[in-house]
Amino acid sequence: MTPKNRAAFVELEPTGMGPDELWQLTGFVRCDDCGYLMHTTTLVTLPDHRCTQRQARHRDQERPS
C-alpha cells in the first residue's frame, strides 16, 4: 500500500526525493513558485491555488514598513 496523504509528503520531503517520486508516492506536490502544497492527479498542470496572489502577499510582507 502506498501512502496518499499530506503527512506522508511532509515526512518524506526532507529525504531528498525528487518531486516526481514524492508525487508518485503521496499524490501531493509543492508549487515551485509559491510553495503551496496541493493534491493533484497529474504533474502536467497544477490545480488553481491562487499562486499569483500568494506571491504578491509574500512580497508585500517582505517589504520594510
Tab-separated table of N, CA, C and O in Angstrom:
chain	number	residue	atom	x	y	z
A	1	MET	N	0.844	-1.185	0.000
A	1	MET	CA	0.000	0.000	0.000
A	1	MET	C	0.887	1.246	0.000
A	1	MET	O	1.838	1.333	0.753
A	2	THR	N	0.587	2.202	-0.839
A	2	THR	CA	1.376	3.428	-0.896
A	2	THR	C	0.652	4.535	-0.143
A	2	THR	O	-0.567	4.633	-0.209
A	3	PRO	N	1.381	5.350	0.577
A	3	PRO	CA	0.739	6.459	1.294
A	3	PRO	C	0.205	7.493	0.320
A	3	PRO	O	0.834	7.793	-0.675
A	4	LYS	N	-0.971	8.026	0.583
A	4	LYS	CA	-1.566	9.058	-0.262
A	4	LYS	C	-2.081	10.175	0.631
A	4	LYS	O	-3.269	10.465	0.668
A	5	ASN	N	-1.193	10.779	1.390
A	5	ASN	CA	-1.659	11.846	2.264
A	5	ASN	C	-0.583	12.901	2.482
A	5	ASN	O	0.586	12.693	2.211
A	6	ARG	N	-1.037	14.033	2.983
A	6	ARG	CA	-0.176	15.191	3.221
A	6	ARG	C	0.924	14.875	4.233
A	6	ARG	O	2.078	15.281	4.071
A	7	ALA	N	0.584	14.134	5.284
A	7	ALA	CA	1.570	13.814	6.323
A	7	ALA	C	2.728	12.999	5.748
A	7	ALA	O	3.887	13.212	6.110
A	8	ALA	N	2.416	12.079	4.852
A	8	ALA	CA	3.475	11.281	4.224
A	8	ALA	C	4.396	12.170	3.403
A	8	ALA	O	5.616	12.006	3.421
A	9	PHE	N	3.815	13.132	2.680
A	9	PHE	CA	4.633	14.047	1.877
A	9	PHE	C	5.587	14.834	2.783
A	9	PHE	O	6.786	14.909	2.525
A	10	VAL	N	5.038	15.409	3.846
A	10	VAL	CA	5.848	16.231	4.754
A	10	VAL	C	6.948	15.392	5.400
A	10	VAL	O	8.061	15.866	5.608
A	11	GLU	N	6.647	14.141	5.682
A	11	GLU	CA	7.641	13.257	6.288
A	11	GLU	C	8.738	12.866	5.294
A	11	GLU	O	9.909	12.777	5.647
A	12	LEU	N	8.362	12.660	4.036
A	12	LEU	CA	9.328	12.204	3.031
A	12	LEU	C	10.094	13.338	2.353
A	12	LEU	O	11.182	13.115	1.820
A	13	GLU	N	9.562	14.553	2.377
A	13	GLU	CA	10.187	15.680	1.667
A	13	GLU	C	11.649	15.909	2.065
A	13	GLU	O	12.495	16.104	1.192
A	14	PRO	N	11.995	15.873	3.369
A	14	PRO	CA	13.402	16.127	3.729
A	14	PRO	C	14.376	15.009	3.339
A	14	PRO	O	15.580	15.178	3.470
A	15	THR	N	13.878	13.891	2.848
A	15	THR	CA	14.766	12.779	2.500
A	15	THR	C	15.549	13.018	1.217
A	15	THR	O	16.444	12.251	0.892
A	16	GLY	N	15.190	14.068	0.478
A	16	GLY	CA	15.900	14.381	-0.747
A	16	GLY	C	15.311	13.724	-1.983
A	16	GLY	O	15.917	13.752	-3.051
A	17	MET	N	14.141	13.122	-1.838
A	17	MET	CA	13.471	12.532	-3.003
A	17	MET	C	13.081	13.649	-3.954
A	17	MET	O	12.792	14.762	-3.538
A	18	GLY	N	13.048	13.348	-5.233
A	18	GLY	CA	12.642	14.327	-6.225
A	18	GLY	C	11.141	14.556	-6.194
A	18	GLY	O	10.386	13.725	-5.679
A	19	PRO	N	10.690	15.681	-6.746
A	19	PRO	CA	9.257	15.998	-6.750
A	19	PRO	C	8.416	14.924	-7.442
A	19	PRO	O	7.315	14.621	-7.002
A	20	ASP	N	8.939	14.324	-8.509
A	20	ASP	CA	8.197	13.268	-9.212
A	20	ASP	C	7.987	12.052	-8.315
A	20	ASP	O	6.898	11.488	-8.258
A	21	GLU	N	9.054	11.646	-7.626
A	21	GLU	CA	8.951	10.493	-6.721
A	21	GLU	C	7.972	10.766	-5.581
A	21	GLU	O	7.160	9.907	-5.237
A	22	LEU	N	8.078	11.959	-4.999
A	22	LEU	CA	7.172	12.322	-3.911
A	22	LEU	C	5.722	12.302	-4.377
A	22	LEU	O	4.837	11.796	-3.675
A	23	TRP	N	5.471	12.830	-5.564
A	23	TRP	CA	4.111	12.857	-6.083
A	23	TRP	C	3.592	11.436	-6.333
A	23	TRP	O	2.450	11.123	-6.016
A	24	GLN	N	4.438	10.571	-6.881
A	24	GLN	CA	4.009	9.195	-7.150
A	24	GLN	C	3.650	8.462	-5.860
A	24	GLN	O	2.722	7.661	-5.836
A	25	LEU	N	4.384	8.739	-4.788
A	25	LEU	CA	4.115	8.067	-3.517
A	25	LEU	C	2.939	8.667	-2.757
A	25	LEU	O	2.204	7.949	-2.088
A	26	THR	N	2.785	9.973	-2.833
A	26	THR	CA	1.813	10.638	-1.957
A	26	THR	C	0.642	11.274	-2.682
A	26	THR	O	-0.395	11.517	-2.066
A	27	GLY	N	0.804	11.613	-3.959
A	27	GLY	CA	-0.250	12.328	-4.674
A	27	GLY	C	-0.194	13.829	-4.453
A	27	GLY	O	-1.023	14.570	-4.953
A	28	PHE	N	0.808	14.295	-3.695
A	28	PHE	CA	0.946	15.718	-3.397
A	28	PHE	C	2.182	16.281	-4.079
A	28	PHE	O	3.170	15.572	-4.294
A	29	VAL	N	2.140	17.567	-4.381
A	29	VAL	CA	3.272	18.266	-4.988
A	29	VAL	C	3.306	19.684	-4.426
A	29	VAL	O	2.278	20.244	-4.055
A	30	ARG	N	4.499	20.246	-4.325
A	30	ARG	CA	4.663	21.614	-3.834
A	30	ARG	C	4.931	22.528	-5.032
A	30	ARG	O	5.775	22.244	-5.864
A	31	CYS	N	4.195	23.636	-5.119
A	31	CYS	CA	4.384	24.600	-6.195
A	31	CYS	C	5.766	25.233	-6.061
A	31	CYS	O	6.142	25.709	-4.990
A	32	ASP	N	6.529	25.236	-7.138
A	32	ASP	CA	7.874	25.825	-7.118
A	32	ASP	C	7.831	27.333	-6.955
A	32	ASP	O	8.775	27.929	-6.439
A	33	ASP	N	6.758	27.975	-7.395
A	33	ASP	CA	6.674	29.430	-7.355
A	33	ASP	C	6.244	29.965	-5.998
A	33	ASP	O	6.802	30.948	-5.508
A	34	CYS	N	5.230	29.346	-5.379
A	34	CYS	CA	4.699	29.918	-4.135
A	34	CYS	C	4.874	29.004	-2.927
A	34	CYS	O	4.669	29.415	-1.798
A	35	GLY	N	5.238	27.739	-3.148
A	35	GLY	CA	5.479	26.825	-2.043
A	35	GLY	C	4.243	26.130	-1.500
A	35	GLY	O	4.329	25.370	-0.543
A	36	TYR	N	3.086	26.354	-2.110
A	36	TYR	CA	1.838	25.761	-1.623
A	36	TYR	C	1.834	24.256	-1.900
A	36	TYR	O	2.195	23.807	-2.971
A	37	LEU	N	1.414	23.472	-0.918
A	37	LEU	CA	1.337	22.027	-1.041
A	37	LEU	C	-0.077	21.632	-1.438
A	37	LEU	O	-1.035	22.019	-0.783
A	38	MET	N	-0.213	20.882	-2.542
A	38	MET	CA	-1.553	20.534	-3.022
A	38	MET	C	-1.593	19.115	-3.562
A	38	MET	O	-0.572	18.562	-3.966
A	39	HIS	N	-2.790	18.542	-3.549
A	39	HIS	CA	-3.018	17.228	-4.145
A	39	HIS	C	-3.352	17.417	-5.612
A	39	HIS	O	-4.095	18.321	-5.978
A	40	THR	N	-2.796	16.584	-6.463
A	40	THR	CA	-3.071	16.670	-7.890
A	40	THR	C	-3.012	15.280	-8.506
A	40	THR	O	-2.301	14.410	-8.004
A	41	THR	N	-3.775	15.084	-9.566
A	41	THR	CA	-3.778	13.789	-10.235
A	41	THR	C	-2.769	13.731	-11.372
A	41	THR	O	-2.505	12.658	-11.897
A	42	THR	N	-2.204	14.870	-11.747
A	42	THR	CA	-1.215	14.916	-12.828
A	42	THR	C	-0.202	16.018	-12.560
A	42	THR	O	-0.520	17.009	-11.908
A	43	LEU	N	0.995	15.831	-13.067
A	43	LEU	CA	2.021	16.867	-12.914
A	43	LEU	C	2.079	17.801	-14.122
A	43	LEU	O	2.868	18.728	-14.151
A	44	VAL	N	1.234	17.558	-15.119
A	44	VAL	CA	1.230	18.388	-16.316
A	44	VAL	C	0.778	19.804	-15.982
A	44	VAL	O	1.414	20.782	-16.363
A	45	THR	N	-0.326	19.923	-15.258
A	45	THR	CA	-0.803	21.232	-14.804
A	45	THR	C	-1.229	21.108	-13.355
A	45	THR	O	-1.768	20.085	-12.939
A	46	LEU	N	-0.984	22.151	-12.601
A	46	LEU	CA	-1.390	22.159	-11.202
A	46	LEU	C	-2.799	22.729	-11.073
A	46	LEU	O	-3.193	23.587	-11.857
A	47	PRO	N	-3.545	22.294	-10.064
A	47	PRO	CA	-4.861	22.878	-9.847
A	47	PRO	C	-4.739	24.351	-9.467
A	47	PRO	O	-3.686	24.796	-8.989
A	48	ASP	N	-5.807	25.091	-9.674
A	48	ASP	CA	-5.812	26.503	-9.301
A	48	ASP	C	-5.590	26.628	-7.795
A	48	ASP	O	-6.280	25.982	-7.006
A	49	HIS	N	-4.608	27.428	-7.409
A	49	HIS	CA	-4.310	27.609	-5.985
A	49	HIS	C	-3.912	29.053	-5.666
A	49	HIS	O	-3.257	29.309	-4.672
A	50	ARG	N	-4.338	29.988	-6.513
A	50	ARG	CA	-4.111	31.422	-6.306
A	50	ARG	C	-2.617	31.737	-6.115
A	50	ARG	O	-2.229	32.512	-5.252
A	51	CYS	N	-1.801	31.151	-6.958
A	51	CYS	CA	-0.347	31.303	-6.879
A	51	CYS	C	0.077	32.768	-6.977
A	51	CYS	O	0.898	33.242	-6.187
A	52	THR	N	-0.460	33.485	-7.949
A	52	THR	CA	-0.084	34.888	-8.150
A	52	THR	C	-0.404	35.720	-6.911
A	52	THR	O	0.409	36.531	-6.470
A	53	GLN	N	-1.575	35.491	-6.319
A	53	GLN	CA	-1.967	36.228	-5.120
A	53	GLN	C	-1.068	35.871	-3.941
A	53	GLN	O	-0.695	36.741	-3.155
A	54	ARG	N	-0.704	34.605	-3.826
A	54	ARG	CA	0.187	34.192	-2.732
A	54	ARG	C	1.560	34.855	-2.865
A	54	ARG	O	2.141	35.311	-1.885
A	55	GLN	N	2.077	34.908	-4.093
A	55	GLN	CA	3.377	35.540	-4.311
A	55	GLN	C	3.319	37.032	-3.997
A	55	GLN	O	4.245	37.574	-3.383
A	56	ALA	N	2.247	37.704	-4.413
A	56	ALA	CA	2.100	39.135	-4.146
A	56	ALA	C	2.021	39.389	-2.649
A	56	ALA	O	2.647	40.316	-2.129
A	57	ARG	N	1.249	38.573	-1.936
A	57	ARG	CA	1.122	38.737	-0.485
A	57	ARG	C	2.471	38.527	0.192
A	57	ARG	O	2.853	39.266	1.103
A	58	HIS	N	3.228	37.544	-0.286
A	58	HIS	CA	4.553	37.263	0.290
A	58	HIS	C	5.491	38.455	0.059
A	58	HIS	O	6.221	38.860	0.960
A	59	ARG	N	5.461	39.006	-1.160
A	59	ARG	CA	6.307	40.190	-1.446
A	59	ARG	C	5.920	41.368	-0.561
A	59	ARG	O	6.772	42.087	-0.062
A	60	ASP	N	4.614	41.573	-0.374
A	60	ASP	CA	4.141	42.683	0.463
A	60	ASP	C	4.598	42.509	1.906
A	60	ASP	O	4.930	43.490	2.584
A	61	GLN	N	4.633	41.295	2.391
A	61	GLN	CA	5.052	41.036	3.772
A	61	GLN	C	6.549	41.227	3.949
A	61	GLN	O	7.003	41.548	5.040
A	62	GLU	N	7.319	41.043	2.875
A	62	GLU	CA	8.763	41.193	2.966
A	62	GLU	C	9.221	42.640	2.933
A	62	GLU	O	10.324	42.968	3.370
A	63	ARG	N	8.384	43.528	2.383
A	63	ARG	CA	8.773	44.941	2.281
A	63	ARG	C	8.879	45.583	3.663
A	63	ARG	O	8.015	45.409	4.503
A	64	PRO	N	9.952	46.331	3.893
A	64	PRO	CA	10.058	47.036	5.176
A	64	PRO	C	9.040	48.164	5.250
A	64	PRO	O	8.766	48.851	4.272
A	65	SER	N	8.488	48.347	6.408
A	65	SER	CA	7.457	49.393	6.581
A	65	SER	C	8.054	50.761	6.727
A	65	SER	O	9.091	51.004	7.184
